[in-house]
XYZ file of C-alpha atoms in Angstrom:
495
model
C 137.123 142.516 76.738
C 133.960 142.493 74.669
C 130.843 140.318 74.740
C 129.201 138.880 71.607
C 125.504 138.076 72.083
C 124.084 135.331 69.857
C 120.312 134.828 69.821
C 118.442 131.552 69.469
C 117.460 132.209 65.850
C 120.997 133.156 64.757
C 122.771 129.826 65.170
C 125.074 130.134 62.176
C 128.833 129.701 62.186
C 128.874 132.106 59.228
C 127.685 135.154 61.173
C 129.640 138.270 60.247
C 130.349 139.072 63.895
C 132.616 136.007 64.185
C 135.173 137.897 62.088
C 135.550 140.387 64.949
C 135.910 138.054 67.945
C 139.356 138.137 69.527
C 141.075 135.899 72.058
C 139.781 137.542 75.252
C 136.207 138.106 74.036
C 133.253 136.095 75.337
C 130.202 134.787 73.512
C 126.955 135.119 75.458
C 123.909 132.901 74.895
C 120.782 133.189 77.019
C 118.013 130.625 77.336
C 115.500 133.039 78.872
C 112.224 131.795 80.324
C 110.632 135.223 79.974
C 111.334 135.299 76.220
C 109.901 131.801 75.831
C 106.668 132.979 77.408
C 106.143 136.143 75.365
C 103.555 133.923 73.693
C 102.331 130.418 74.527
C 104.659 128.873 71.944
C 104.214 125.277 70.824
C 106.244 122.919 72.984
C 108.157 121.562 69.990
C 109.294 125.053 69.037
C 110.688 125.572 72.516
C 112.476 122.222 72.358
C 113.951 123.135 68.972
C 115.278 126.524 70.089
C 116.658 125.418 73.464
C 118.245 122.253 72.113
C 119.732 123.957 69.052
C 121.174 126.709 71.269
C 122.800 124.200 73.608
C 124.267 122.220 70.727
C 125.549 125.409 69.092
C 127.227 126.488 72.332
C 129.015 123.141 72.506
C 130.194 123.504 68.908
C 131.574 126.970 69.674
C 133.442 125.682 72.714
C 134.938 122.898 70.588
C 136.200 125.609 68.232
C 137.952 127.296 71.134
C 135.550 130.145 71.890
C 134.695 131.139 75.449
C 130.920 130.773 75.823
C 128.945 132.112 78.773
C 125.673 130.169 78.488
C 122.770 131.082 80.761
C 119.511 129.426 81.700
C 117.823 132.423 83.278
C 114.425 133.875 84.074
C 115.160 136.914 81.895
C 117.781 138.473 79.648
C 118.456 141.069 82.334
C 119.122 138.466 85.008
C 121.615 136.769 82.713
C 123.348 140.032 81.858
C 123.569 141.087 85.484
C 125.426 137.855 86.213
C 127.577 138.187 83.091
C 128.650 141.741 83.981
C 129.494 140.696 87.512
C 131.956 138.119 86.172
C 133.260 139.735 82.969
C 132.428 143.487 82.924
C 132.643 143.875 79.097
C 133.343 147.220 77.425
C 130.989 146.564 74.521
C 128.204 144.147 73.570
C 128.216 143.059 69.939
C 125.196 141.417 68.327
C 123.764 140.498 64.938
C 120.891 142.682 63.713
C 117.429 141.298 64.496
C 114.375 141.643 62.288
C 111.449 141.111 64.670
C 110.228 144.473 65.953
C 109.579 143.320 69.541
C 113.157 142.110 69.965
C 114.521 145.220 68.276
C 112.602 147.364 70.778
C 114.086 145.358 73.658
C 117.565 145.925 72.248
C 116.959 149.662 71.960
C 116.016 149.721 75.642
C 119.073 147.594 76.428
C 121.250 150.040 74.505
C 120.299 152.872 76.838
C 122.250 151.103 79.563
C 125.072 149.369 77.665
C 127.223 150.140 74.647
C 125.911 148.042 71.754
C 127.569 147.333 68.397
C 125.338 145.916 65.640
C 126.547 143.611 62.854
C 124.869 142.729 59.549
C 122.503 139.741 59.490
C 123.726 138.376 56.177
C 123.918 135.367 55.558
C 120.777 134.674 57.633
C 119.130 136.572 54.775
C 120.368 137.477 51.320
C 119.835 141.181 52.006
C 120.481 143.451 54.948
C 117.393 145.195 56.305
C 118.226 148.415 54.473
C 118.920 146.553 51.239
C 115.576 144.772 51.605
C 113.717 148.071 51.929
C 115.624 149.570 49.006
C 114.945 146.534 46.810
C 111.228 146.316 47.511
C 110.818 150.002 46.674
C 107.572 151.922 47.059
C 104.048 150.515 47.123
C 102.320 148.799 45.500
C 104.778 146.005 46.178
C 104.800 142.992 43.905
C 106.674 139.777 44.540
C 107.212 138.975 40.860
C 109.241 142.143 40.277
C 111.159 141.640 43.516
C 111.933 138.015 42.616
C 113.318 138.938 39.198
C 115.567 141.539 40.795
C 116.853 138.937 43.244
C 117.529 136.371 40.510
C 119.546 138.930 38.575
C 121.392 140.329 41.568
C 122.518 136.918 42.818
C 122.838 135.269 39.379
C 120.503 132.365 40.133
C 119.075 130.195 37.342
C 120.278 132.599 34.646
C 121.907 131.967 31.289
C 123.418 135.007 29.563
C 121.351 137.203 31.845
C 118.076 135.534 30.910
C 116.016 133.045 32.937
C 116.949 129.436 32.429
C 114.251 127.653 30.455
C 112.915 130.912 29.028
C 110.560 131.732 31.916
C 110.994 133.427 35.261
C 108.352 131.247 36.879
C 107.183 127.691 36.298
C 104.338 128.041 38.775
C 101.784 126.802 36.228
C 103.658 123.472 36.066
C 103.608 123.056 39.842
C 99.901 122.819 40.599
C 99.039 119.210 39.931
C 96.315 117.670 42.100
C 97.037 114.394 43.912
C 96.240 111.164 42.143
C 95.565 107.632 43.311
C 98.656 105.687 44.259
C 100.834 108.775 44.619
C 103.812 108.183 46.936
C 106.781 110.265 48.030
C 110.260 109.487 49.377
C 110.256 109.936 53.147
C 112.155 112.764 54.856
C 114.831 112.148 57.478
C 113.670 112.069 61.079
C 116.223 112.599 63.849
C 116.309 110.865 67.212
C 116.707 113.127 70.249
C 120.169 112.858 71.831
C 120.940 113.398 75.525
C 120.842 117.191 75.192
C 117.488 117.178 73.411
C 116.030 114.676 75.880
C 117.031 116.956 78.732
C 115.357 119.900 76.994
C 112.204 117.884 76.355
C 112.004 117.183 80.069
C 112.520 120.877 80.853
C 109.756 121.981 78.474
C 107.381 119.235 79.584
C 107.647 120.312 83.207
C 108.300 124.047 82.929
C 105.969 124.863 80.042
C 103.239 122.295 80.626
C 100.439 124.724 79.798
C 101.830 125.516 76.339
C 99.994 123.971 73.363
C 100.958 121.023 71.234
C 102.384 117.541 71.605
C 106.022 117.330 72.654
C 106.856 113.885 71.258
C 107.841 112.488 68.929
C 110.398 115.239 68.326
C 112.168 114.603 65.002
C 113.535 117.996 63.897
C 117.227 118.722 63.162
C 118.872 120.629 66.016
C 122.437 120.877 64.679
C 123.975 122.096 61.448
C 125.137 118.554 60.697
C 121.596 117.202 60.984
C 120.185 120.101 58.973
C 122.683 119.463 56.177
C 121.653 115.810 56.087
C 118.008 116.874 55.831
C 118.900 119.246 52.985
C 120.826 116.535 51.145
C 117.932 114.107 51.472
C 115.515 116.702 50.099
C 117.494 117.747 47.025
C 118.601 114.204 46.164
C 115.340 112.327 46.634
C 112.397 114.639 47.193
C 112.836 117.889 45.249
C 111.759 116.257 41.991
C 108.268 115.497 43.277
C 108.055 118.646 45.396
C 107.537 120.757 42.286
C 104.483 119.302 40.565
C 102.671 118.432 43.805
C 103.587 121.366 46.039
C 99.950 122.572 46.082
C 98.430 119.132 46.712
C 97.213 117.798 50.066
C 96.890 114.187 51.256
C 95.431 112.838 54.493
C 97.828 109.918 54.836
C 100.971 111.845 53.884
C 101.118 115.267 55.472
C 104.759 115.908 54.524
C 104.546 114.737 50.902
C 107.713 116.151 49.269
C 107.903 119.425 51.150
C 111.411 120.238 52.305
C 110.707 120.627 56.067
C 113.769 122.913 56.126
C 112.153 126.223 57.097
C 112.652 125.697 60.840
C 116.375 125.036 60.361
C 116.791 127.987 57.986
C 114.930 130.381 60.268
C 117.271 129.686 63.197
C 120.465 129.770 61.150
C 121.389 126.073 60.938
C 121.218 126.473 57.167
C 121.680 129.656 55.167
C 119.118 130.390 52.456
C 121.875 130.706 49.872
C 123.363 127.264 50.541
C 119.880 125.745 50.281
C 119.229 127.542 46.989
C 122.625 126.515 45.608
C 122.009 122.888 46.577
C 118.690 122.932 44.736
C 120.192 124.585 41.645
C 123.001 121.992 41.558
C 120.579 119.071 41.803
C 119.351 116.871 38.973
C 115.707 117.699 39.646
C 113.533 119.086 36.824
C 113.834 122.825 36.248
C 110.202 123.466 37.204
C 110.742 121.839 40.586
C 114.022 123.668 41.183
C 112.622 127.062 40.190
C 109.499 126.558 42.292
C 111.633 125.861 45.349
C 114.110 128.658 44.645
C 111.188 131.087 44.333
C 110.109 130.265 47.879
C 113.507 131.205 49.336
C 115.139 133.760 47.071
C 111.776 135.291 46.223
C 109.050 134.809 48.786
C 111.097 134.548 51.996
C 113.131 137.663 51.211
C 110.007 139.478 50.003
C 108.155 138.724 53.251
C 111.069 140.031 55.282
C 111.244 143.185 53.135
C 107.512 143.855 53.525
C 107.840 143.417 57.292
C 110.804 145.760 57.663
C 109.212 148.389 55.402
C 105.827 148.208 57.181
C 106.587 148.001 60.879
C 105.413 149.253 63.238
C 101.718 149.367 62.342
C 101.399 146.404 60.011
C 100.520 144.105 62.910
C 97.145 145.854 63.347
C 95.870 145.930 59.740
C 92.256 144.810 59.322
C 90.869 146.023 55.991
C 87.677 143.942 56.170
C 87.087 144.724 59.860
C 86.801 141.046 60.744
C 86.390 140.512 64.493
C 85.130 136.960 65.061
C 87.003 134.640 67.406
C 89.093 131.736 66.187
C 87.145 128.568 67.092
C 88.421 126.095 69.688
C 89.120 123.403 67.094
C 92.201 125.328 66.018
C 93.763 123.971 69.222
C 92.331 120.446 69.320
C 91.390 119.637 65.669
C 87.990 118.390 66.870
C 85.746 119.371 63.949
C 83.661 117.605 61.309
C 85.291 119.773 58.638
C 87.787 117.171 57.493
C 90.066 119.663 55.739
C 90.394 121.702 58.928
C 90.959 118.568 60.998
C 93.657 117.348 58.612
C 95.358 120.745 58.504
C 95.304 121.462 62.250
C 96.185 117.948 63.444
C 99.824 118.010 62.192
C 100.287 121.466 63.720
C 99.257 120.111 67.120
C 101.395 116.992 66.703
C 104.604 118.533 65.350
C 104.095 122.306 64.958
C 104.061 122.136 61.180
C 102.003 121.720 58.047
C 102.775 122.815 54.520
C 102.112 126.130 52.811
C 98.898 125.218 50.985
C 97.298 123.947 54.173
C 98.309 127.234 55.782
C 97.111 129.428 52.917
C 94.216 127.699 51.180
C 92.645 125.855 54.108
C 93.399 127.700 57.358
C 93.957 131.181 55.940
C 90.976 130.725 53.637
C 88.892 129.686 56.649
C 89.909 132.760 58.643
C 89.040 135.101 55.772
C 85.679 133.568 54.877
C 84.639 133.024 58.498
C 85.570 136.659 59.229
C 88.030 135.794 62.007
C 90.096 138.563 63.569
C 93.362 138.882 61.605
C 95.230 139.479 64.859
C 93.856 136.303 66.482
C 94.783 134.403 63.331
C 98.344 135.710 63.123
C 98.792 135.121 66.855
C 97.776 131.486 66.365
C 100.259 131.048 63.522
C 102.981 132.713 65.576
C 102.371 130.482 68.570
C 101.733 127.142 66.891
C 104.349 126.818 64.136
C 107.921 125.687 64.653
C 109.189 128.012 61.894
C 107.177 131.074 62.962
C 108.613 134.520 63.688
C 106.914 137.900 63.463
C 108.807 138.915 60.322
C 107.499 135.948 58.343
C 104.103 135.419 60.007
C 102.663 138.922 59.767
C 103.184 139.458 56.011
C 102.276 135.866 55.130
C 99.131 135.749 57.263
C 97.895 139.337 57.316
C 99.004 140.212 53.803
C 98.828 137.105 51.673
C 96.428 134.738 53.407
C 93.918 137.257 54.783
C 94.395 140.285 52.491
C 93.956 142.307 55.679
C 96.442 144.910 54.426
C 94.108 145.886 51.585
C 96.408 144.691 48.832
C 99.750 146.206 49.779
C 101.439 142.813 49.504
C 99.299 140.861 47.007
C 96.825 141.792 44.295
C 93.944 139.559 45.416
C 92.650 137.667 48.447
C 93.459 133.954 48.387
C 89.904 132.718 48.892
C 88.393 129.527 47.508
C 85.284 127.409 47.769
C 85.188 123.769 48.788
C 85.616 122.817 45.143
C 89.261 123.938 45.213
C 89.976 121.878 48.314
C 88.242 118.893 46.736
C 90.319 119.230 43.566
C 93.656 119.649 45.347
C 93.236 117.065 48.123
C 91.570 113.871 49.267
C 90.103 115.655 52.285
C 86.525 115.769 51.010
C 86.221 111.994 50.680
C 84.173 110.783 53.624
C 83.702 114.308 55.010
C 80.367 115.168 56.587
C 80.111 118.130 54.249
C 79.665 117.932 50.471
C 81.894 120.235 48.399
C 79.355 120.120 45.557
C 76.545 121.553 47.696
C 76.074 125.207 48.610
C 72.759 125.622 50.451
C 71.804 122.032 51.363
C 72.030 120.762 54.946
C 75.282 118.930 54.139
C 76.784 121.787 52.122
C 80.500 122.493 52.530
C 80.728 125.593 54.756
C 83.283 127.165 52.436
C 80.836 127.394 49.530
C 78.183 129.808 50.799
C 80.824 131.809 52.648
C 82.855 132.213 49.455
C 79.917 133.893 47.737
C 79.106 135.827 50.888
C 82.608 137.336 50.722
C 82.167 138.172 47.022
C 78.816 139.811 47.750
C 80.147 141.926 50.607
C 83.196 143.141 48.724
C 82.141 143.179 45.074
C 82.550 146.960 44.820
C 86.105 146.738 46.160
C 87.136 144.016 43.719
C 84.977 144.572 40.623
C 87.864 146.294 38.803
C 90.445 143.750 39.972
C 91.568 141.788 36.917
C 92.002 138.606 38.947
C 88.559 138.854 40.562
C 86.392 140.155 37.712
C 85.171 136.785 36.522
C 83.860 135.686 39.926
C 82.249 139.097 40.544
C 80.404 138.842 37.237
C 79.425 135.260 38.018
C 77.816 136.427 41.248
C 76.167 139.481 39.708
C 74.574 137.326 37.027
C 72.779 135.051 39.454
C 69.085 135.158 40.193
C 68.175 137.300 43.232
C 66.364 134.410 44.903
C 69.409 132.163 44.507
C 71.609 134.876 45.977
C 69.273 135.270 48.937
C 69.374 131.525 49.680
C 73.174 131.469 49.530
C 73.526 134.513 51.802
C 71.038 133.043 54.287
C 73.101 129.831 54.355
C 76.234 131.908 54.905
C 74.703 133.695 57.895
C 73.632 130.357 59.369
C 77.132 128.937 58.843
C 78.741 131.902 60.595
C 76.337 131.497 63.518
C 77.236 127.795 63.750
C 81.025 128.230 63.412
C 81.891 126.746 66.794
C 79.863 123.562 66.222
C 80.972 122.684 62.684
């Protein structure tokens, strides 16, 4: 007989390896404590993975498969027990992307005979196809995205982009306005299995960060499909124009909240894309959402596979400062940071602009270690895995890879945050001030970054205007701004 090992982020009934399972074969699933403590993962992420695994095992048993499910201290302990009872000839598994898990499998393969299967449909492309498609550096998402649209015939008419443009990004940047409301997402009540897991995590992982309740995430394919249906039918329309906006009283807005389900296999990216394309939502909203999955998600995975190992240690700007304590408790007078960190503590999630233009922007301007920053993202988010965190954080948000992934650093002053959110209303710091006592910390630090790196970016088409703006300022004004920046950096922990 043979054993088929299914990991906690591969919970799809569409896995290619299912085509090879025969009557006497056994499916192995391992809820390993050691894996759950590789990092101090957010409690809600642990609940999601453990509960989804247990539900998936039950679904497989209902389909008639033999499932050997283990709660064990380590993978090895589970396999020792499995071999004692079954003694398989081969161990089949679906290819993994994260380098740490791949290394563990290589070590495992020195002792046992392993057979790897493709990881489509967890991704559109196999790992080799991803590397081939992204090509040689410099990598650019726009080119990659167009290739993907053509290859998979998405939003095309006679081979050309529907609506005459490949991207409607310019239509999807509206700031919030007074009275703006959004249809609510579906929240799911924990069943008996999830309640049991919550108790396990609360007692066994008590020192891990984050709140554990309320837990409202989908843990089965059925729940995930309901969440997808709710999004495309009621929320996709307003996702598009306001996807870059931020509101204090509505953290979810119209964001899909589907990434956690997609990244563990409860939904395939293709079925999510097809559901969006088949919806009645405006084209700009549909294309903006499709670009995140067919474009950005696959692009991030391709960058990761093509860059590892080594990418995890990039640090172009040589930033070494520590991440402040308020990234774990949200206790800061910077209202935008408070509003962006609070939902991460409460439910292990916030949306992509909070991640990029508030928290990533903070880490870049405050010169925080890229590795500390990516570790925080990896540990605190329910949808986080190395393959998506490292390129998104190190490459896009922090530009720590020197431009391999994106053409410019995503930095902004407080004026951007003020324009795209309601966070600055009532904040201790004024987004219109740069050197005054109540000045928004982002403002002086923005110009401090420009000053430090003007030679690097003076020929960058997307940075030229701000470089010239800085170069044209009076020397005394520059000196005041840089002095304020140094003071702000010194006071980081008390902001």
